[in-house]
XYZ file of C-alpha atoms in Angstrom:
528
model
C 29.949 54.295 -84.163
C 28.739 51.791 -86.762
C 31.976 51.464 -88.037
C 33.330 50.827 -84.535
C 30.537 48.190 -84.002
C 31.440 46.424 -87.014
C 34.895 46.093 -86.259
C 34.222 44.565 -82.787
C 32.218 42.110 -84.350
C 34.427 41.232 -86.675
C 37.128 41.048 -83.779
C 34.691 38.688 -82.021
C 34.312 36.563 -84.872
C 37.924 36.155 -86.202
C 40.052 36.472 -83.014
C 42.231 33.262 -83.345
C 43.137 31.942 -79.696
C 46.857 30.963 -79.172
C 45.493 27.382 -78.551
C 43.853 27.281 -82.046
C 44.476 24.018 -83.638
C 43.660 22.186 -86.843
C 40.875 19.775 -86.547
C 40.400 16.838 -89.149
C 37.382 14.475 -89.560
C 36.654 11.849 -92.214
C 32.786 10.967 -92.913
C 31.829 8.069 -95.049
C 28.923 8.936 -97.105
C 26.856 5.301 -97.431
C 23.848 3.668 -97.896
C 22.697 2.193 -94.447
C 19.689 0.761 -92.779
C 17.861 3.346 -90.669
C 14.510 3.055 -88.694
C 14.550 6.122 -86.363
C 10.682 5.491 -85.547
C 11.117 1.588 -85.695
C 9.920 1.685 -89.376
C 12.413 -0.258 -91.402
C 12.143 1.358 -95.056
C 12.776 -0.714 -98.172
C 15.538 1.673 -99.301
C 18.407 2.535 -96.893
C 19.086 5.905 -95.914
C 21.954 7.973 -96.926
C 23.987 8.484 -93.845
C 27.346 9.935 -92.893
C 29.187 7.107 -91.134
C 26.037 5.144 -91.377
C 24.243 7.057 -88.412
C 21.467 9.557 -88.072
C 22.127 12.367 -87.054
C 25.621 12.040 -88.693
C 28.414 12.264 -86.671
C 29.272 15.515 -84.095
C 31.664 17.639 -85.417
C 33.361 19.534 -82.370
C 35.986 22.553 -82.425
C 36.738 25.689 -80.429
C 36.556 28.882 -81.826
C 39.865 29.707 -83.888
C 40.306 26.043 -85.049
C 40.634 25.289 -88.786
C 38.084 22.392 -89.274
C 38.583 20.070 -92.243
C 35.837 17.419 -93.062
C 36.538 14.980 -95.797
C 33.685 13.454 -97.081
C 34.010 9.952 -98.965
C 31.375 9.618 -101.181
C 30.401 5.662 -101.163
C 26.799 5.725 -102.151
C 25.661 2.749 -104.150
C 21.782 2.603 -104.335
C 20.910 3.815 -107.803
C 17.174 4.669 -106.277
C 18.442 7.937 -104.841
C 20.757 10.828 -105.714
C 24.316 9.388 -105.842
C 26.512 12.219 -105.955
C 26.498 14.774 -102.900
C 27.427 18.297 -101.672
C 27.762 19.317 -98.206
C 26.502 22.755 -96.682
C 27.497 23.808 -93.260
C 24.820 26.159 -92.056
C 25.929 28.919 -89.708
C 29.688 28.419 -90.633
C 30.743 31.894 -91.835
C 32.840 31.149 -94.752
C 36.324 33.027 -95.495
C 36.490 34.779 -98.969
C 39.470 32.757 -99.646
C 37.667 29.283 -99.186
C 34.116 30.256 -100.663
C 34.605 27.420 -102.935
C 34.252 25.156 -99.426
C 31.101 26.622 -98.897
C 29.079 23.635 -100.367
C 26.314 25.203 -102.615
C 25.867 22.984 -105.394
C 26.138 24.770 -108.809
C 26.658 28.136 -106.910
C 29.933 27.678 -105.320
C 31.084 24.288 -106.843
C 29.840 21.112 -108.436
C 28.770 17.911 -106.373
C 31.059 14.983 -106.204
C 30.064 11.657 -107.397
C 30.447 7.634 -106.281
C 33.973 6.787 -105.137
C 35.070 10.029 -104.748
C 36.208 12.532 -101.937
C 36.065 16.209 -101.222
C 37.496 18.205 -98.099
C 35.731 21.204 -96.762
C 37.708 23.789 -94.639
C 35.956 26.093 -92.431
C 35.869 27.568 -88.943
C 36.988 30.495 -86.856
C 33.876 31.282 -85.215
C 31.938 29.982 -82.408
C 28.357 29.029 -82.020
C 25.682 26.346 -82.752
C 26.108 25.046 -86.501
C 25.230 22.047 -88.533
C 25.942 20.293 -92.202
C 23.311 18.667 -94.544
C 23.587 17.677 -97.943
C 22.440 20.511 -100.098
C 21.698 18.518 -103.199
C 18.040 18.290 -104.140
C 16.058 16.523 -101.234
C 19.082 14.374 -100.495
C 19.125 15.098 -96.660
C 15.821 14.226 -96.211
C 17.412 10.645 -96.541
C 19.377 11.363 -93.475
C 22.582 13.034 -94.385
C 22.350 15.911 -91.617
C 24.599 16.303 -88.510
C 25.418 18.814 -85.889
C 28.570 21.110 -85.721
C 29.328 22.909 -82.765
C 32.053 25.440 -82.080
C 32.761 25.937 -78.413
C 34.103 29.466 -77.157
C 36.397 28.752 -74.201
C 35.934 32.457 -73.053
C 32.217 32.569 -73.669
C 31.239 35.664 -72.011
C 28.147 34.129 -70.818
C 29.696 30.921 -69.237
C 28.628 32.078 -65.742
C 25.078 31.681 -66.663
C 25.383 27.440 -67.049
C 27.299 24.654 -65.283
C 27.245 22.205 -68.036
C 27.701 22.740 -71.876
C 29.031 19.319 -74.000
C 28.173 16.781 -76.170
C 25.451 15.438 -74.032
C 23.661 18.591 -74.093
C 22.966 18.726 -77.752
C 19.320 18.625 -78.971
C 18.134 18.194 -82.640
C 14.752 18.034 -83.724
C 13.765 16.507 -87.222
C 11.202 15.431 -89.698
C 11.155 11.650 -91.141
C 9.718 10.111 -94.103
C 9.248 6.419 -94.470
C 9.462 6.818 -98.428
C 12.680 7.785 -100.084
C 12.994 11.371 -101.255
C 12.974 10.356 -104.641
C 9.551 8.341 -104.143
C 8.403 11.189 -102.154
C 9.338 13.729 -104.977
C 7.344 11.724 -107.434
C 4.306 11.800 -104.907
C 4.864 15.513 -104.782
C 4.549 16.177 -108.554
C 1.667 13.642 -108.960
C -0.351 15.320 -105.903
C 1.002 18.797 -106.275
C 1.267 18.488 -102.830
C 4.336 18.436 -100.094
C 4.169 14.836 -98.475
C 3.520 14.678 -94.858
C 6.250 13.372 -92.840
C 5.555 9.896 -90.866
C 7.221 10.889 -87.575
C 8.784 13.801 -85.743
C 12.340 13.073 -84.185
C 14.069 14.395 -80.793
C 17.742 13.485 -81.129
C 17.029 11.169 -83.824
C 14.309 8.854 -82.122
C 10.661 9.343 -82.700
C 7.024 6.999 -82.932
C 4.503 6.925 -85.275
C 0.901 6.135 -84.956
C 0.538 2.095 -84.975
C 4.292 1.724 -85.132
C 6.795 0.229 -82.162
C 7.203 2.003 -78.964
C 10.586 3.051 -79.699
C 12.358 4.240 -76.298
C 12.371 8.164 -76.137
C 15.806 9.832 -76.117
C 16.378 10.772 -72.624
C 18.591 13.438 -71.083
C 19.389 12.922 -67.430
C 20.294 15.975 -65.287
C 21.338 16.721 -61.606
C 19.209 18.742 -59.431
C 20.259 22.149 -58.776
C 22.517 22.105 -61.984
C 22.315 24.486 -64.769
C 22.647 23.236 -68.417
C 23.082 24.881 -71.846
C 21.131 22.661 -74.470
C 22.069 23.623 -77.650
C 18.813 23.057 -79.873
C 18.997 22.849 -83.724
C 16.273 21.951 -86.120
C 17.580 19.764 -88.773
C 14.177 19.430 -90.639
C 13.576 19.212 -93.913
C 10.228 21.212 -93.499
C 8.474 21.499 -90.510
C 8.910 24.250 -87.696
C 8.940 22.630 -84.251
C 7.299 24.191 -80.974
C 9.934 23.085 -78.052
C 8.992 23.406 -74.217
C 9.901 21.272 -71.214
C 7.002 20.590 -68.661
C 7.409 22.701 -65.619
C 10.718 24.177 -66.701
C 11.666 27.767 -68.286
C 14.398 28.069 -70.760
C 16.785 31.183 -71.017
C 17.622 31.865 -74.493
C 21.418 33.067 -75.061
C 22.375 32.627 -78.545
C 20.495 32.340 -81.732
C 22.202 31.065 -85.158
C 25.612 31.667 -83.673
C 25.035 34.744 -82.308
C 25.433 35.165 -78.441
C 22.374 37.252 -76.865
C 21.257 38.870 -73.694
C 19.414 36.401 -71.788
C 15.792 36.229 -72.289
C 13.682 33.674 -70.377
C 10.566 31.836 -71.957
C 8.641 28.404 -71.674
C 7.638 27.656 -75.127
C 9.564 28.757 -78.605
C 9.075 27.901 -82.251
C 12.336 26.897 -84.002
C 12.130 26.883 -88.127
C 14.123 24.541 -90.024
C 17.829 25.420 -90.221
C 17.836 27.532 -87.152
C 19.657 27.105 -83.708
C 18.938 28.350 -79.987
C 20.818 27.666 -76.873
C 18.535 27.229 -74.139
C 19.823 27.496 -70.345
C 17.509 25.427 -68.262
C 17.954 24.793 -64.347
C 17.020 21.759 -63.119
C 15.175 23.048 -60.170
C 12.183 20.854 -59.805
C 11.087 17.771 -57.825
C 13.365 14.479 -58.804
C 11.142 12.968 -61.625
C 10.845 12.633 -65.364
C 9.523 15.263 -67.458
C 8.189 15.760 -70.978
C 10.434 17.515 -73.388
C 7.780 18.708 -76.218
C 9.077 18.487 -79.767
C 6.132 19.213 -81.254
C 6.212 19.552 -85.286
C 3.773 21.838 -87.038
C 3.261 22.791 -90.776
C 4.827 26.356 -91.027
C 1.378 27.395 -92.835
C -1.426 25.185 -92.118
C -1.503 22.716 -88.925
C -4.416 20.733 -90.293
C -2.178 19.599 -93.139
C -0.653 16.825 -90.917
C -3.877 15.010 -91.259
C -3.360 14.179 -94.717
C -0.975 11.529 -93.316
C -2.865 9.147 -91.141
C 0.506 7.716 -89.373
C 1.569 10.968 -88.285
C 0.909 12.307 -84.680
C 2.857 15.472 -83.753
C 2.333 14.744 -80.286
C 4.275 11.829 -80.153
C 7.784 13.802 -81.258
C 9.120 14.356 -77.819
C 11.947 13.386 -75.435
C 12.494 12.929 -71.694
C 14.390 15.052 -69.214
C 15.039 12.651 -66.375
C 16.552 13.590 -62.943
C 19.266 11.692 -61.508
C 17.381 9.395 -58.863
C 14.182 9.097 -60.911
C 12.759 6.018 -61.984
C 13.521 4.376 -65.331
C 10.041 5.184 -66.844
C 8.344 7.647 -69.129
C 6.794 10.730 -67.173
C 3.387 9.961 -65.675
C 2.221 13.394 -66.841
C 0.036 13.478 -70.004
C 1.737 14.092 -73.638
C 0.719 17.692 -74.400
C 1.711 20.214 -76.904
C 3.118 22.634 -74.469
C 2.063 25.145 -72.455
C -1.397 27.086 -74.199
C -3.049 30.312 -73.720
C -2.469 32.274 -70.767
C 0.385 29.986 -69.712
C 2.269 30.273 -72.433
C 4.922 32.699 -72.629
C 6.314 32.259 -76.402
C 9.595 33.390 -77.456
C 9.165 36.514 -79.660
C 11.997 37.133 -82.282
C 11.927 40.553 -82.125
C 12.615 40.645 -78.472
C 16.004 39.184 -78.908
C 18.830 41.295 -78.388
C 22.814 40.803 -79.595
C 25.068 40.563 -76.250
C 27.021 43.258 -78.271
C 24.562 45.265 -79.870
C 25.476 46.436 -83.287
C 23.343 49.091 -85.290
C 22.911 48.172 -88.698
C 23.827 50.722 -91.583
C 21.394 52.391 -93.701
C 20.735 50.679 -96.879
C 22.589 51.233 -100.086
C 20.611 48.551 -101.940
C 16.815 47.554 -101.283
C 15.159 44.887 -102.746
C 11.515 44.375 -102.386
C 10.788 40.541 -102.566
C 7.599 38.952 -102.972
C 6.864 34.855 -102.624
C 4.373 33.405 -105.018
C 2.877 30.034 -105.990
C 1.402 30.604 -109.156
C 0.110 27.356 -109.978
C 0.439 24.635 -107.074
C 3.054 23.433 -104.318
C 5.764 22.454 -107.037
C 6.150 25.846 -108.080
C 7.334 28.744 -105.941
C 8.717 32.306 -106.929
C 10.803 34.613 -105.577
C 9.844 38.154 -107.106
C 8.238 36.203 -109.884
C 11.200 33.983 -111.029
C 11.522 30.090 -109.988
C 15.437 29.621 -109.142
C 16.741 26.883 -111.277
C 20.368 25.408 -110.723
C 22.504 26.312 -113.931
C 25.023 24.085 -115.508
C 27.923 26.000 -114.949
C 28.104 26.979 -110.945
C 27.939 30.673 -110.518
C 31.396 30.966 -109.110
C 32.880 29.901 -112.053
C 30.936 32.371 -114.271
C 32.313 35.119 -112.336
C 35.742 33.841 -112.488
C 35.163 33.865 -116.264
C 33.998 37.423 -116.097
C 30.577 37.638 -115.310
C 29.937 41.168 -113.525
C 26.079 41.895 -113.913
C 22.716 40.382 -113.666
C 22.757 40.367 -117.515
C 25.590 37.877 -117.409
C 23.109 35.138 -115.828
C 19.935 33.348 -116.795
C 16.648 34.699 -115.356
C 16.269 31.457 -113.658
C 19.160 31.976 -111.483
C 17.915 34.881 -109.963
C 21.080 36.434 -109.131
C 21.773 39.663 -107.744
C 25.217 41.706 -107.925
C 26.457 44.417 -105.264
C 29.239 46.284 -105.061
C 31.677 45.644 -101.681
C 30.788 46.971 -98.209
C 27.515 47.888 -99.087
C 24.408 47.542 -96.828
C 21.622 45.293 -98.485
C 18.251 45.612 -97.341
C 15.656 42.661 -98.321
C 12.036 43.822 -97.621
C 9.669 40.738 -97.935
C 6.152 42.225 -98.494
C 3.131 40.349 -96.032
C 1.963 37.114 -97.889
C -1.769 37.225 -98.198
C -1.715 33.414 -98.385
C -0.350 33.229 -94.809
C 2.435 30.737 -96.228
C 5.462 30.902 -93.648
C 9.103 30.399 -94.914
C 12.359 30.214 -93.154
C 14.771 32.174 -95.273
C 18.884 31.245 -94.892
C 21.737 33.541 -95.978
C 24.653 30.955 -96.508
C 27.944 32.333 -95.475
C 26.736 35.299 -93.912
C 24.343 36.691 -90.617
C 21.998 39.458 -90.915
C 19.797 41.922 -88.839
C 16.373 41.027 -88.748
C 14.925 44.471 -88.665
C 11.246 43.600 -88.696
C 10.593 40.324 -87.423
C 7.481 38.452 -89.193
C 5.408 38.348 -85.734
C 5.811 41.983 -85.333
C 5.146 45.529 -86.463
C 8.214 46.901 -84.802
C 11.324 47.971 -87.042
C 14.333 48.053 -84.677
C 17.565 49.791 -86.188
C 19.543 50.013 -82.957
C 19.724 46.493 -81.662
C 18.003 43.913 -83.852
C 18.545 40.235 -83.706
C 21.557 38.956 -85.617
C 21.053 35.579 -87.077
C 21.090 33.618 -90.467
C 17.385 32.009 -90.539
C 14.505 34.187 -90.116
C 10.892 33.605 -90.550
C 8.765 35.328 -93.432
C 5.068 34.675 -94.028
C 1.968 37.217 -93.450
C 3.623 39.743 -91.359
C 6.425 40.549 -93.497
C 10.006 40.576 -92.746
C 12.970 43.128 -93.122
C 16.502 42.021 -93.403
C 19.887 43.561 -93.738
C 23.296 41.958 -94.604
C 26.834 43.456 -95.644
C 28.619 42.646 -98.592
C 32.198 42.621 -96.940
C 32.666 39.089 -97.877
C 33.257 38.967 -101.590
C 31.393 35.754 -102.861
C 28.202 34.177 -104.477
C 26.186 33.255 -101.773
C 22.863 31.226 -101.632
C 19.922 32.810 -100.112
C 16.850 30.600 -100.076
C 14.072 29.103 -97.901
C 15.247 26.408 -95.625
C 11.759 24.320 -96.115
C 13.407 22.214 -98.745
C 10.425 21.432 -100.552
C 10.035 25.277 -101.367
C 13.638 25.526 -102.106
C 13.451 22.344 -104.599
C 10.288 24.164 -106.077
C 12.514 27.563 -107.286
C 12.294 29.510 -103.938
C 15.899 30.992 -103.928
C 18.203 33.507 -105.373
C 21.916 34.081 -105.258
C 23.719 37.283 -103.637
C 26.585 38.286 -105.352
C 29.079 40.398 -103.310
C 31.771 42.089 -105.223
C 32.622 40.242 -108.375
C 36.027 41.972 -108.796
C 36.975 40.855 -105.520
C 35.916 37.529 -106.283
C 38.186 37.219 -108.813
C 41.339 38.605 -107.111
C 40.813 36.680 -104.089
C 39.293 33.489 -104.450
C 41.671 30.810 -105.553
C 40.276 27.099 -105.454
C 42.576 24.437 -106.245
C 43.258 21.253 -108.458
C 40.574 19.255 -106.394
C 37.626 21.925 -106.659
C 38.709 22.689 -110.485
C 37.965 18.752 -111.242
C 34.680 18.959 -109.484
C 32.558 20.207 -112.832
C 34.525 18.061 -115.479
C 33.778 14.943 -113.219
C 30.241 15.502 -112.642
C 29.504 16.205 -116.160
C 31.244 12.990 -117.043
C 28.713 11.112 -114.635
C 26.003 9.027 -116.011
C 22.669 10.574 -115.249
C 21.771 7.973 -112.645
C 25.221 8.764 -110.822
C 24.531 12.606 -110.616
């Protein structure tokens, strides 16, 4: 039955409709002005086509998507090279080198050069961002939606298009390089200056930038695709007087589950069906950022007020005005029906196989917030990417430096990652590149589900403990790291290598990829 279920899932992900096409996008990575909350930074942002969020990428299930990024960065006060990751896109083994993980699957590419990523073939809500250092904090992040024309849940909604995409994000008035200096000096992660909904926000003492507005028609059902493109903070999302029905998590269709408030971690995605069934009026969309471990830390930055992070749901016919209701943080106490991850069920349940490997993981911060360890090791990027080392014969953990935190598995096996509870109550958002995993045990519950657990690619890990399982059926080196990028930068990551021999046989990169590392190594340090 497990094999049959796996084949069903494979068919869902890989089926290529007759209408499949090749969709091509070209994005220029540039330094451009950006003031999403009205604050003009002294240095420009790092943006795709000069916008934040970056241009929306759209495809249909089965399409091949080719995205060319032209690096036109010139500001030497920030990182000038780049490398792009597509979160939620299930990379094919043959194109694992297009997966975008710097120093795992490829080297970054520098100024005045270009690189084309090729991906697609599944459906769901995904996004893209720079994976190099903390660069995406400067704005290089955007949404990538792959629609399924035959979505089995389409009877639940009437509208699902470009207008129903919601992004939530954090924003800093300082550049990532300046923030990083402050991080090292204070040994504390800098607190954001504002929270953004669909690229717009406010800060204390700043201008009253108009909030992003989504207009709905009374009686219509909308599928809102919610993506947290934050660098650090989880976000609590709700809509005054409305309920939300979850039908997708991280690209996996789910059985409908109703809620009125949910927490979304950095990198995670949900599809929410909302029916416009209230009186014609304006309603607050609450998008309240919260520090994953300690909400009181927000007071470390006097210009940040989480309550200012929100948008407006406006019914057609309502006045062009902000809601008259007070700004709140959403339903609380007995009124709150907070989404519980462990209650999510895939639309097509797939029982996870019993594990062939069990990894017992701990996270720790032995010194201060600038050092994070996964199983006692601080991950540090190697000079030679993991994929190149494997291509040159590396086949065991002994072939890699300890700081590369690399784990080797045979093909078509099941790996269980068992996170012990964190006594420090520090919450993390662990993400696996190129794959999805079963969440056997969610952080917020003691329930262990080996029958129909959630399937996703981002999961919270904290004081409750978390158990994940994934299959090694796609040869490749896959990054596994905390998507709170300050934690990732501080070393909270590892590389999961599936089938080294299969990688050597199946992964056949071309000339452009082959030239990335020599070109990057030849760059002056200021351009890397």
